mmCIF file of C-alpha atoms in Angstrom:
data_model
loop_
_atom_site.group_PDB
_atom_site.id
_atom_site.type_symbol
_atom_site.label_atom_id
_atom_site.label_comp_id
_atom_site.label_asym_id
_atom_site.label_seq_id
_atom_site.Cartn_x
_atom_site.Cartn_y
_atom_site.Cartn_z
ATOM 1 C CA MET A 1 19.635 8.622 -22.173
ATOM 2 C CA LEU A 2 16.259 10.082 -21.235
ATOM 3 C CA GLY A 3 14.610 8.024 -23.950
ATOM 4 C CA MET A 4 15.953 4.897 -22.275
ATOM 5 C CA LEU A 5 14.976 6.145 -18.829
ATOM 6 C CA PHE A 6 11.374 6.912 -19.822
ATOM 7 C CA ASP A 7 10.992 3.930 -22.163
ATOM 8 C CA GLU A 8 7.521 2.358 -21.972
ATOM 9 C CA GLN A 9 8.956 -1.119 -22.493
ATOM 10 C CA ARG A 10 11.459 -0.592 -19.635
ATOM 11 C CA LYS A 11 14.497 -1.469 -21.743
ATOM 12 C CA GLY A 12 16.568 1.229 -20.032
ATOM 13 C CA PRO A 13 18.556 0.927 -16.810
ATOM 14 C CA SER A 14 16.571 -0.754 -14.081
ATOM 15 C CA GLU A 15 18.732 -0.032 -11.037
ATOM 16 C CA PHE A 16 18.148 3.279 -9.308
ATOM 17 C CA ALA A 17 21.817 4.226 -9.063
ATOM 18 C CA THR A 18 22.151 4.426 -12.870
ATOM 19 C CA ARG A 19 18.816 6.181 -13.255
ATOM 20 C CA ASN A 20 19.946 8.623 -10.578
ATOM 21 C CA ILE A 21 23.067 9.493 -12.596
ATOM 22 C CA VAL A 22 20.977 10.412 -15.646
ATOM 23 C CA THR A 23 18.735 12.660 -13.544
ATOM 24 C CA ALA A 24 21.757 14.130 -11.744
ATOM 25 C CA LEU A 25 23.234 15.196 -15.085
ATOM 26 C CA LEU A 26 20.110 17.256 -15.767
ATOM 27 C CA PHE A 27 20.219 18.828 -12.307
ATOM 28 C CA ILE A 28 23.940 19.634 -12.593
ATOM 29 C CA HIS A 29 23.324 21.165 -16.028
ATOM 30 C CA LEU A 30 20.657 23.417 -14.484
ATOM 31 C CA LYS A 31 22.693 24.231 -11.386
ATOM 32 C CA ALA A 32 25.757 25.224 -13.427
ATOM 33 C CA ALA A 33 23.812 27.798 -15.438
ATOM 34 C CA PRO A 34 24.933 31.404 -14.986
ATOM 35 C CA PRO A 35 22.164 33.653 -13.622
ATOM 36 C CA LEU A 36 21.313 35.157 -17.005
ATOM 37 C CA ALA A 37 21.078 31.731 -18.665
ATOM 38 C CA SER A 38 19.116 29.913 -15.948
ATOM 39 C CA GLU A 39 15.718 30.523 -17.564
ATOM 40 C CA ALA A 40 16.873 29.209 -20.953
ATOM 41 C CA ARG A 41 18.524 26.218 -19.288
ATOM 42 C CA ALA A 42 15.349 25.419 -17.316
ATOM 43 C CA LYS A 43 13.245 25.572 -20.485
ATOM 44 C CA GLU A 44 15.748 23.367 -22.303
ATOM 45 C CA ILE A 45 15.488 20.730 -19.569
ATOM 46 C CA LEU A 46 11.695 20.976 -19.591
ATOM 47 C CA ALA A 47 11.792 20.285 -23.325
ATOM 48 C CA TYR A 48 13.801 17.119 -22.611
ATOM 49 C CA LEU A 49 11.306 16.011 -19.953
ATOM 50 C CA ARG A 50 8.232 16.751 -22.074
ATOM 51 C CA ASP A 51 6.337 13.752 -23.401
ATOM 52 C CA PRO A 52 7.473 12.669 -26.863
ATOM 53 C CA SER A 53 5.106 13.753 -29.609
ATOM 54 C CA LYS A 54 3.197 11.083 -31.463
ATOM 55 C CA PRO A 55 3.913 10.491 -35.144
ATOM 56 C CA GLU A 56 1.629 12.275 -37.592
ATOM 57 C CA ALA A 57 -0.214 9.038 -38.417
ATOM 58 C CA ALA A 58 -1.085 8.488 -34.735
ATOM 59 C CA GLN A 59 -2.433 12.008 -34.181
ATOM 60 C CA PRO A 60 -6.172 12.197 -33.437
ATOM 61 C CA PRO A 61 -8.510 13.885 -35.931
ATOM 62 C CA GLY A 62 -8.717 17.687 -35.775
ATOM 63 C CA PHE A 63 -12.077 17.859 -34.008
ATOM 64 C CA ILE A 64 -10.784 15.594 -31.217
ATOM 65 C CA ALA A 65 -7.461 17.432 -30.992
ATOM 66 C CA SER A 66 -9.345 20.723 -30.475
ATOM 67 C CA ILE A 67 -10.981 19.433 -27.270
ATOM 68 C CA TYR A 68 -7.868 17.689 -25.967
ATOM 69 C CA HIS A 69 -6.334 19.201 -22.831
ATOM 70 C CA PRO A 70 -2.534 18.870 -22.960
ATOM 71 C CA ARG A 71 -0.720 16.903 -20.261
ATOM 72 C CA PRO A 72 2.888 17.484 -21.305
ATOM 73 C CA TYR A 73 4.777 15.750 -18.470
ATOM 74 C CA ARG A 74 2.811 12.518 -17.939
ATOM 75 C CA VAL A 75 5.807 10.279 -18.729
ATOM 76 C CA TRP A 76 8.012 12.104 -16.200
ATOM 77 C CA CYS A 77 5.274 11.868 -13.578
ATOM 78 C CA LYS A 78 4.797 8.159 -14.327
ATOM 79 C CA GLU A 79 8.527 7.571 -13.812
ATOM 80 C CA ILE A 80 8.288 9.029 -10.298
ATOM 81 C CA VAL A 81 5.075 7.207 -9.425
ATOM 82 C CA ASP A 82 6.489 3.905 -10.691
ATOM 83 C CA VAL A 83 9.325 4.150 -8.168
ATOM 84 C CA THR A 84 6.785 4.334 -5.347
ATOM 85 C CA LYS A 85 5.049 1.242 -6.732
ATOM 86 C CA GLU A 86 8.267 -0.726 -7.174
ATOM 87 C CA VAL A 87 9.687 -0.079 -3.704
ATOM 88 C CA PHE A 88 6.781 1.379 -1.713
ATOM 89 C CA TRP A 89 7.901 -0.283 1.527
ATOM 90 C CA ILE A 90 10.814 2.123 1.928
ATOM 91 C CA PHE A 91 8.541 4.687 3.526
ATOM 92 C CA LEU A 92 6.555 2.337 5.733
ATOM 93 C CA HIS A 93 8.828 1.927 8.737
ATOM 94 C CA HIS A 94 8.915 3.749 12.072
ATOM 95 C CA LEU A 95 12.455 5.134 11.577
ATOM 96 C CA ASN A 96 11.443 7.104 8.491
ATOM 97 C CA VAL A 97 11.467 10.579 10.024
ATOM 98 C CA ILE A 98 12.438 13.693 8.113
ATOM 99 C CA PRO A 99 14.045 16.256 10.418
ATOM 100 C CA PHE A 100 12.735 19.801 10.170
ATOM 101 C CA PRO A 101 15.543 22.179 9.108
ATOM 102 C CA ASP A 102 16.516 24.932 11.519
ATOM 103 C CA ASP A 103 17.540 27.472 8.892
ATOM 104 C CA LEU A 104 14.187 28.163 7.183
ATOM 105 C CA PRO A 105 13.587 31.838 6.348
ATOM 106 C CA HIS A 106 11.149 33.591 8.627
ATOM 107 C CA PRO A 107 7.974 34.736 6.768
ATOM 108 C CA SER A 108 8.448 38.336 7.922
ATOM 109 C CA SER A 109 11.916 38.472 6.340
ATOM 110 C CA THR A 110 10.648 37.999 2.781
ATOM 111 C CA THR A 111 10.631 40.984 0.497
ATOM 112 C CA THR A 112 7.405 42.587 -0.641
ATOM 113 C CA GLY A 113 8.657 44.443 -3.711
ATOM 114 C CA ASN A 114 7.434 42.526 -6.757
ATOM 115 C CA GLU A 115 10.437 43.302 -8.992
ATOM 116 C CA HIS A 116 12.962 42.538 -6.258
ATOM 117 C CA GLU A 117 11.059 39.373 -5.330
ATOM 118 C CA GLU A 118 11.119 38.083 -8.920
ATOM 119 C CA LYS A 119 14.842 38.789 -9.264
ATOM 120 C CA ASP A 120 15.712 37.144 -5.964
ATOM 121 C CA TYR A 121 13.419 34.125 -6.338
ATOM 122 C CA ARG A 122 16.037 31.724 -7.738
ATOM 123 C CA ALA A 123 18.565 32.608 -5.051
ATOM 124 C CA ARG A 124 16.033 31.923 -2.304
ATOM 125 C CA HIS A 125 14.316 28.825 -3.675
ATOM 126 C CA PHE A 126 16.858 26.873 -5.738
ATOM 127 C CA PRO A 127 17.649 23.599 -3.911
ATOM 128 C CA LYS A 128 20.730 23.929 -1.706
ATOM 129 C CA GLU A 129 23.267 21.301 -0.753
ATOM 130 C CA ARG A 130 22.063 19.437 2.299
ATOM 131 C CA PRO A 131 24.091 17.444 4.785
ATOM 132 C CA PRO A 132 23.477 13.706 4.661
ATOM 133 C CA ILE A 133 20.845 12.511 7.093
ATOM 134 C CA PRO A 134 21.658 9.327 8.984
ATOM 135 C CA ALA A 135 19.121 6.699 8.040
ATOM 136 C CA SER A 136 20.660 3.532 9.369
ATOM 137 C CA PRO A 137 20.096 0.665 8.998
ATOM 138 C CA TYR A 138 18.732 1.548 5.565
ATOM 139 C CA ILE A 139 21.899 2.921 3.910
ATOM 140 C CA GLY A 140 23.202 1.340 0.743
ATOM 141 C CA GLY A 141 20.306 -0.842 -0.362
ATOM 142 C CA VAL A 142 17.628 -0.490 -2.997
ATOM 143 C CA GLU A 143 15.568 1.559 -0.547
ATOM 144 C CA TRP A 144 18.380 4.085 -0.146
ATOM 145 C CA ASP A 145 18.923 4.347 -3.913
ATOM 146 C CA ALA A 146 15.192 4.729 -4.601
ATOM 147 C CA THR A 147 14.854 7.456 -1.975
ATOM 148 C CA ASN A 148 17.831 9.365 -3.392
ATOM 149 C CA TYR A 149 16.400 8.990 -6.886
ATOM 150 C CA LEU A 150 13.046 10.443 -5.820
ATOM 151 C CA ALA A 151 14.740 13.253 -3.891
ATOM 152 C CA LEU A 152 16.793 14.178 -6.955
ATOM 153 C CA HIS A 153 13.650 14.373 -9.090
ATOM 154 C CA LEU A 154 12.133 16.724 -6.511
ATOM 155 C CA ASP A 155 15.319 18.839 -6.483
ATOM 156 C CA LEU A 156 15.213 18.996 -10.286
ATOM 157 C CA LEU A 157 11.559 20.007 -10.229
ATOM 158 C CA ASN A 158 12.153 22.700 -7.595
ATOM 159 C CA GLY A 159 15.264 23.924 -9.408
ATOM 160 C CA ILE A 160 13.372 24.304 -12.682
ATOM 161 C CA ILE A 161 10.553 26.205 -10.991
ATOM 162 C CA ALA A 162 13.038 28.446 -9.151
ATOM 163 C CA SER A 163 14.842 29.211 -12.421
ATOM 164 C CA LEU A 164 11.775 30.619 -14.138
ATOM 165 C CA PRO A 165 11.878 34.407 -13.812
ATOM 166 C CA SER A 166 8.237 35.423 -13.363
ATOM 167 C CA ARG A 167 5.397 34.322 -11.174
ATOM 168 C CA HIS A 168 3.226 33.929 -14.290
ATOM 169 C CA GLU A 169 5.675 31.411 -15.840
ATOM 170 C CA ARG A 170 6.002 29.483 -12.581
ATOM 171 C CA ASN A 171 2.214 29.309 -12.231
ATOM 172 C CA ALA A 172 1.814 28.211 -15.870
ATOM 173 C CA LEU A 173 4.353 25.425 -15.341
ATOM 174 C CA GLY A 174 2.602 24.490 -12.098
ATOM 175 C CA GLN A 175 -0.665 24.120 -14.001
ATOM 176 C CA GLU A 176 0.994 21.943 -16.663
ATOM 177 C CA LEU A 177 2.513 19.766 -13.927
ATOM 178 C CA ARG A 178 -0.849 19.527 -12.160
ATOM 179 C CA ASP A 179 -2.539 18.545 -15.437
ATOM 180 C CA SER A 180 0.144 15.893 -15.967
ATOM 181 C CA GLY A 181 -0.596 14.259 -12.608
ATOM 182 C CA PHE A 182 2.088 15.727 -10.341
ATOM 183 C CA GLU A 183 -0.436 16.944 -7.768
ATOM 184 C CA LYS A 184 -1.761 13.403 -7.347
ATOM 185 C CA CYS A 185 1.819 12.119 -7.347
ATOM 186 C CA MET A 186 2.902 14.504 -4.566
ATOM 187 C CA GLY A 187 -0.258 14.328 -2.483
ATOM 188 C CA GLY A 188 -1.019 10.668 -3.018
ATOM 189 C CA SER A 189 1.773 8.446 -4.280
ATOM 190 C CA LEU A 190 4.718 10.126 -2.558
ATOM 191 C CA SER A 191 2.947 10.795 0.713
ATOM 192 C CA THR A 192 1.556 7.281 1.133
ATOM 193 C CA CYS A 193 3.614 5.272 -1.381
ATOM 194 C CA LYS A 194 0.695 3.083 -2.343
ATOM 195 C CA GLU A 195 -2.244 3.448 -4.694
#
């Protein structure tokens, strides 16, 4: 299913509702993991989302491969950015306001013990169920489906990061995501929805 979703020739499902279901299956798979299996489940999903490797004949020569900097999640990032290009207008209206949640943890209430902080990280940062936000008159159209699709990708990304047990692993994944273009995607494409 992911091969069809990330297909370069766009032969997979084109409507966002179907694409959302495929992504939701990954998120549900991660969310259903017992605490001791969450790291393995997150790494399994990352392996699914990693760019496909090129066949041996298409590999660059050894001296070029030695200077190549890996960008393992470019296809996943491109999928998210392409949504903003296909339906960029969804974010360009005056009613597009995201309410600030009232139940954010206060910075002074966070723990300072490194071991306790690492153990508790998933419980504090894994995406929680949120009540639906009224967005009329934009409910039910392609804009609504595209926004839900993007939000689910962000939940999946945050859930994977929250499921990694150590700060070192989270930072290493963050660097791989940055190298793959996610920083530009978050700071540019998703914030302005135009390139």
